[in-house]
mmCIF file of C-alpha atoms in Angstrom:
data_model
loop_
_atom_site.group_PDB
_atom_site.id
_atom_site.type_symbol
_atom_site.label_atom_id
_atom_site.label_comp_id
_atom_site.label_asym_id
_atom_site.label_seq_id
_atom_site.Cartn_x
_atom_site.Cartn_y
_atom_site.Cartn_z
ATOM 1 C CA SER A 1 -130.906 29.794 74.785
ATOM 2 C CA GLN A 2 -127.376 32.050 75.557
ATOM 3 C CA GLN A 3 -127.359 35.450 74.680
ATOM 4 C CA GLY A 4 -123.145 35.965 75.436
ATOM 5 C CA GLU A 5 -120.791 33.434 73.291
ATOM 6 C CA GLU A 6 -116.957 33.214 73.530
ATOM 7 C CA ASP A 7 -114.450 32.792 70.397
ATOM 8 C CA PRO A 8 -112.341 30.951 71.051
ATOM 9 C CA GLN A 9 -113.352 28.341 73.019
ATOM 10 C CA ALA A 10 -109.679 28.242 74.299
ATOM 11 C CA LEU A 11 -106.739 30.393 73.664
ATOM 12 C CA SER A 12 -103.064 29.065 75.120
ATOM 13 C CA ILE A 13 -100.182 31.964 74.922
ATOM 14 C CA GLN A 14 -97.182 32.947 76.593
ATOM 15 C CA GLU A 15 -95.598 35.025 78.638
ATOM 16 C CA GLY A 16 -95.565 38.456 77.377
ATOM 17 C CA GLU A 17 -98.307 38.117 74.784
ATOM 18 C CA ASN A 18 -101.293 39.473 74.091
ATOM 19 C CA ALA A 19 -104.661 37.576 74.406
ATOM 20 C CA THR A 20 -107.702 38.913 72.584
ATOM 21 C CA MET A 21 -110.511 36.642 73.180
ATOM 22 C CA ASN A 22 -114.671 37.776 72.107
ATOM 23 C CA CYS A 23 -118.524 37.713 72.647
ATOM 24 C CA SER A 24 -121.127 38.043 70.375
ATOM 25 C CA TYR A 25 -124.852 38.610 71.377
ATOM 26 C CA LYS A 26 -128.506 38.152 70.182
ATOM 27 C CA THR A 27 -130.811 41.288 71.298
ATOM 28 C CA SER A 28 -129.963 45.037 72.286
ATOM 29 C CA ILE A 29 -128.249 45.141 75.369
ATOM 30 C CA ASN A 30 -127.889 48.140 78.026
ATOM 31 C CA ASN A 31 -124.621 46.691 79.203
ATOM 32 C CA LEU A 32 -122.044 44.184 78.537
ATOM 33 C CA GLN A 33 -119.806 42.907 81.269
ATOM 34 C CA TRP A 34 -116.829 40.666 81.216
ATOM 35 C CA TYR A 35 -115.788 38.485 84.446
ATOM 36 C CA ARG A 36 -112.638 36.306 85.236
ATOM 37 C CA GLN A 37 -112.447 33.062 86.509
ATOM 38 C CA ASN A 38 -109.896 31.060 88.626
ATOM 39 C CA SER A 39 -110.099 27.648 88.598
ATOM 40 C CA GLY A 40 -112.788 26.052 90.559
ATOM 41 C CA ARG A 41 -113.702 29.973 92.833
ATOM 42 C CA GLY A 42 -116.048 32.728 92.052
ATOM 43 C CA LEU A 43 -116.714 34.613 89.336
ATOM 44 C CA VAL A 44 -114.236 38.141 88.848
ATOM 45 C CA HIS A 45 -116.416 41.510 88.118
ATOM 46 C CA LEU A 46 -113.467 42.597 85.001
ATOM 47 C CA ILE A 47 -114.961 45.667 83.159
ATOM 48 C CA LEU A 48 -118.459 46.567 82.584
ATOM 49 C CA ILE A 49 -119.252 48.391 78.804
ATOM 50 C CA ARG A 50 -122.425 50.763 77.858
ATOM 51 C CA SER A 51 -124.072 50.091 75.341
ATOM 52 C CA ASN A 52 -123.368 54.342 74.346
ATOM 53 C CA GLU A 53 -119.633 53.330 74.374
ATOM 54 C CA ARG A 54 -117.284 51.632 72.177
ATOM 55 C CA GLU A 55 -113.960 51.178 74.335
ATOM 56 C CA LYS A 56 -112.652 51.134 78.143
ATOM 57 C CA HIS A 57 -109.897 50.600 78.896
ATOM 58 C CA SER A 58 -108.987 49.139 83.104
ATOM 59 C CA GLY A 59 -105.429 49.070 83.139
ATOM 60 C CA ARG A 60 -104.065 45.502 80.869
ATOM 61 C CA LEU A 61 -107.468 45.021 80.020
ATOM 62 C CA ARG A 62 -108.868 46.728 76.705
ATOM 63 C CA VAL A 63 -113.004 46.004 75.941
ATOM 64 C CA THR A 64 -114.349 46.785 72.951
ATOM 65 C CA LEU A 65 -118.036 47.197 71.974
ATOM 66 C CA ASP A 66 -119.874 46.677 68.370
ATOM 67 C CA THR A 67 -122.922 47.436 68.343
ATOM 68 C CA SER A 68 -124.339 47.032 64.708
ATOM 69 C CA LYS A 69 -122.451 43.939 65.166
ATOM 70 C CA LYS A 70 -123.928 42.776 68.805
ATOM 71 C CA SER A 71 -119.599 42.097 69.418
ATOM 72 C CA SER A 72 -117.481 42.354 71.735
ATOM 73 C CA SER A 73 -113.901 42.170 71.913
ATOM 74 C CA LEU A 74 -111.480 41.959 75.320
ATOM 75 C CA LEU A 75 -108.042 42.112 75.463
ATOM 76 C CA ILE A 76 -105.423 41.551 77.417
ATOM 77 C CA THR A 77 -101.660 42.607 76.744
ATOM 78 C CA ALA A 78 -98.421 41.897 78.299
ATOM 79 C CA SER A 79 -99.759 38.540 79.708
ATOM 80 C CA ARG A 80 -98.961 37.080 82.750
ATOM 81 C CA ALA A 81 -98.928 33.105 83.929
ATOM 82 C CA ALA A 82 -101.377 33.982 86.246
ATOM 83 C CA ASP A 83 -103.742 35.783 83.521
ATOM 84 C CA THR A 84 -104.834 31.699 83.653
ATOM 85 C CA ALA A 85 -108.097 31.501 83.975
ATOM 86 C CA SER A 86 -111.723 31.538 82.316
ATOM 87 C CA TYR A 87 -113.315 34.226 80.933
ATOM 88 C CA PHE A 88 -116.390 35.810 80.325
ATOM 89 C CA CYS A 89 -119.021 37.506 78.839
ATOM 90 C CA ALA A 90 -122.208 38.647 80.649
ATOM 91 C CA THR A 91 -125.129 40.603 79.389
ATOM 92 C CA ASP A 92 -128.710 42.098 80.265
ATOM 93 C CA SER A 93 -131.244 41.264 78.513
ATOM 94 C CA GLY A 94 -131.686 45.255 76.656
ATOM 95 C CA GLY A 95 -135.088 46.296 79.535
ATOM 96 C CA SER A 96 -134.642 46.683 82.728
ATOM 97 C CA ASN A 97 -133.965 43.257 84.168
ATOM 98 C CA TYR A 98 -131.908 42.322 87.003
ATOM 99 C CA LYS A 99 -130.419 39.343 85.052
ATOM 100 C CA LEU A 100 -127.465 38.504 83.722
ATOM 101 C CA THR A 101 -126.218 36.028 81.175
ATOM 102 C CA PHE A 102 -123.339 34.936 80.641
ATOM 103 C CA GLY A 103 -121.419 32.815 77.849
ATOM 104 C CA LYS A 104 -120.159 29.408 77.897
ATOM 105 C CA GLY A 105 -116.335 30.881 78.132
ATOM 106 C CA THR A 106 -112.805 30.613 77.083
ATOM 107 C CA LEU A 107 -110.251 29.509 79.364
ATOM 108 C CA LEU A 108 -106.475 31.436 78.337
ATOM 109 C CA THR A 109 -104.056 29.955 79.438
ATOM 110 C CA VAL A 110 -100.741 31.914 79.845
ATOM 111 C CA ASN A 111 -97.147 29.434 79.606
ATOM 112 C CA PRO A 112 -94.140 30.429 81.251
ATOM 113 C CA ASP B 1 -114.535 44.977 99.211
ATOM 114 C CA VAL B 2 -117.899 43.281 98.854
ATOM 115 C CA LYS B 3 -117.704 39.518 99.798
ATOM 116 C CA VAL B 4 -120.778 36.952 99.505
ATOM 117 C CA THR B 5 -119.796 34.034 101.403
ATOM 118 C CA GLN B 6 -121.195 30.183 100.809
ATOM 119 C CA SER B 7 -121.702 28.309 103.186
ATOM 120 C CA SER B 8 -119.848 25.343 102.275
ATOM 121 C CA ARG B 9 -116.781 24.831 99.182
ATOM 122 C CA TYR B 10 -117.668 21.302 99.402
ATOM 123 C CA LEU B 11 -120.418 19.282 99.673
ATOM 124 C CA VAL B 12 -121.232 15.653 99.876
ATOM 125 C CA LYS B 13 -125.037 14.375 99.941
ATOM 126 C CA ARG B 14 -127.103 10.860 98.877
ATOM 127 C CA THR B 15 -129.955 10.775 96.661
ATOM 128 C CA GLY B 16 -133.321 11.946 98.080
ATOM 129 C CA GLU B 17 -132.021 14.473 100.457
ATOM 130 C CA LYS B 18 -132.639 18.092 101.544
ATOM 131 C CA VAL B 19 -129.692 20.181 100.863
ATOM 132 C CA PHE B 20 -129.581 23.669 101.525
ATOM 133 C CA LEU B 21 -127.486 26.248 100.063
ATOM 134 C CA GLU B 22 -126.614 29.856 102.602
ATOM 135 C CA CYS B 23 -125.472 32.665 100.755
ATOM 136 C CA VAL B 24 -124.621 35.883 102.736
ATOM 137 C CA GLN B 25 -123.579 39.223 101.529
ATOM 138 C CA ASP B 26 -122.411 42.378 103.735
ATOM 139 C CA MET B 27 -123.047 45.025 101.589
ATOM 140 C CA ASP B 28 -126.760 45.753 102.025
ATOM 141 C CA HIS B 29 -127.586 44.502 98.300
ATOM 142 C CA GLU B 30 -131.583 44.351 96.914
ATOM 143 C CA ASN B 31 -130.656 41.445 94.383
ATOM 144 C CA MET B 32 -128.852 38.389 94.386
ATOM 145 C CA PHE B 33 -128.657 35.360 92.647
ATOM 146 C CA TRP B 34 -128.494 31.970 92.812
ATOM 147 C CA TYR B 35 -126.128 29.803 89.180
ATOM 148 C CA ARG B 36 -125.037 26.428 88.355
ATOM 149 C CA GLN B 37 -122.110 26.137 86.691
ATOM 150 C CA ASP B 38 -120.969 22.789 84.700
ATOM 151 C CA PRO B 39 -118.337 22.469 81.999
ATOM 152 C CA GLY B 40 -119.345 22.550 78.518
ATOM 153 C CA LEU B 41 -122.414 24.903 79.259
ATOM 154 C CA GLY B 42 -121.119 27.958 81.599
ATOM 155 C CA LEU B 43 -123.282 29.022 83.781
ATOM 156 C CA ARG B 44 -127.602 29.263 84.316
ATOM 157 C CA LEU B 45 -129.189 31.092 86.386
ATOM 158 C CA ILE B 46 -132.131 29.090 88.995
ATOM 159 C CA TYR B 47 -133.389 31.200 90.829
ATOM 160 C CA PHE B 48 -132.621 35.455 91.575
ATOM 161 C CA SER B 49 -134.466 37.832 94.469
ATOM 162 C CA TYR B 50 -134.429 41.516 93.258
ATOM 163 C CA ASP B 51 -135.656 41.494 97.352
ATOM 164 C CA VAL B 52 -136.739 40.323 100.695
ATOM 165 C CA LYS B 53 -139.367 37.740 100.358
ATOM 166 C CA MET B 54 -139.462 38.553 96.422
ATOM 167 C CA LYS B 55 -138.286 35.592 94.490
ATOM 168 C CA GLU B 56 -138.342 34.779 90.357
ATOM 169 C CA LYS B 57 -137.430 31.750 88.141
ATOM 170 C CA GLY B 58 -134.479 31.831 86.054
ATOM 171 C CA ASP B 59 -133.713 29.238 83.731
ATOM 172 C CA ILE B 60 -133.571 26.623 85.052
ATOM 173 C CA PRO B 61 -135.978 26.321 88.888
ATOM 174 C CA GLU B 62 -137.126 22.547 88.321
ATOM 175 C CA GLY B 63 -135.729 20.945 91.258
ATOM 176 C CA TYR B 64 -134.791 23.920 93.222
ATOM 177 C CA SER B 65 -136.385 26.515 95.638
ATOM 178 C CA VAL B 66 -135.441 29.834 97.137
ATOM 179 C CA SER B 67 -135.904 31.585 100.412
ATOM 180 C CA ARG B 68 -134.746 35.029 100.950
ATOM 181 C CA GLU B 69 -136.476 36.041 104.941
ATOM 182 C CA LYS B 70 -133.563 38.944 105.463
ATOM 183 C CA LYS B 71 -131.875 41.319 102.915
ATOM 184 C CA GLU B 72 -128.085 39.565 103.860
ATOM 185 C CA ARG B 73 -129.004 35.728 102.820
ATOM 186 C CA PHE B 74 -130.475 33.374 100.103
ATOM 187 C CA SER B 75 -131.129 30.306 100.461
ATOM 188 C CA LEU B 76 -131.667 27.445 98.084
ATOM 189 C CA ILE B 77 -132.854 24.294 99.041
ATOM 190 C CA LEU B 78 -132.975 21.230 97.278
ATOM 191 C CA GLU B 79 -135.578 19.216 98.395
ATOM 192 C CA SER B 80 -134.931 15.640 96.844
ATOM 193 C CA ALA B 81 -131.118 15.938 95.750
ATOM 194 C CA SER B 82 -130.944 13.880 92.894
ATOM 195 C CA THR B 83 -127.118 12.701 91.176
ATOM 196 C CA ASN B 84 -127.741 15.278 88.522
ATOM 197 C CA GLN B 85 -128.123 18.316 90.739
ATOM 198 C CA THR B 86 -124.204 17.434 91.205
ATOM 199 C CA SER B 87 -122.860 20.765 90.395
ATOM 200 C CA MET B 88 -120.786 24.067 91.204
ATOM 201 C CA TYR B 89 -122.929 26.976 92.862
ATOM 202 C CA LEU B 90 -122.470 29.602 92.509
ATOM 203 C CA CYS B 91 -124.446 32.771 94.723
ATOM 204 C CA ALA B 92 -124.129 36.693 93.982
ATOM 205 C CA SER B 93 -124.613 39.728 94.407
ATOM 206 C CA SER B 94 -125.340 42.772 93.311
ATOM 207 C CA PRO B 95 -127.217 46.550 93.380
ATOM 208 C CA ARG B 96 -130.584 48.005 92.366
ATOM 209 C CA GLN B 97 -129.181 50.478 90.162
ATOM 210 C CA GLY B 98 -131.516 52.383 87.936
ATOM 211 C CA GLY B 99 -133.461 49.282 85.735
ATOM 212 C CA ALA B 100 -129.769 47.887 83.881
ATOM 213 C CA GLN B 101 -128.529 44.605 85.370
ATOM 214 C CA GLU B 102 -124.990 45.877 87.173
ATOM 215 C CA THR B 103 -122.379 44.807 88.043
ATOM 216 C CA GLN B 104 -122.662 41.386 89.971
ATOM 217 C CA TYR B 105 -120.387 39.890 93.258
ATOM 218 C CA PHE B 106 -119.800 36.565 93.540
ATOM 219 C CA GLY B 107 -119.180 33.779 96.496
ATOM 220 C CA PRO B 108 -116.647 32.077 96.660
ATOM 221 C CA GLY B 109 -119.151 28.592 94.826
ATOM 222 C CA THR B 110 -120.229 25.159 96.658
ATOM 223 C CA ARG B 111 -119.057 21.925 94.481
ATOM 224 C CA LEU B 112 -121.539 19.930 95.245
ATOM 225 C CA LEU B 113 -121.346 15.370 94.685
ATOM 226 C CA VAL B 114 -125.054 13.823 94.436
ATOM 227 C CA LEU B 115 -124.318 10.495 95.077
#
């Protein structure tokens, strides 16, 4: 079964606006990651947040993690048309395991 | 920069054919993975390998096998391709750092069509 589930499934905004995507998961984790996928391409890693961290920034990206609610959010500020892509959260299983489980993704469309 | 390459971007095969998808990484990563991606289903793990000649089944291994004879190369084999194996196949690699999963680096994907 899916460990991470993104919400919403699709999001359409205007350039310059902020975009927020959410991820919920079911079991304890070591870390949670966010990836981006441009249409028809491979995934690109954006940011990793560990279970003992609550917030992390990278450029225009801000990720939060609430382990008590088993949820994370990805905020993209001042969005650009080039941010149009699918965004996936990925979680590990919490143990010594090399597997990641990916959600189904949020499709973000940034209109110029 | 980590580079993960896949042998083909697009592939068209006939039902019953044996299909090889090759993946090569140049960063000496211990872990390698094969996923398939389908609309509405997200990424699903087929097989992974954490060392040469080692492999473990993922969530959907049926109809697939893998081979890892060298550290940099991980091959996915469809023994007898079927139309329900039409999909986007993504290869990834990651370093082994402790026991927890670290960042995975993905190839560009192979879009396979089985007729």
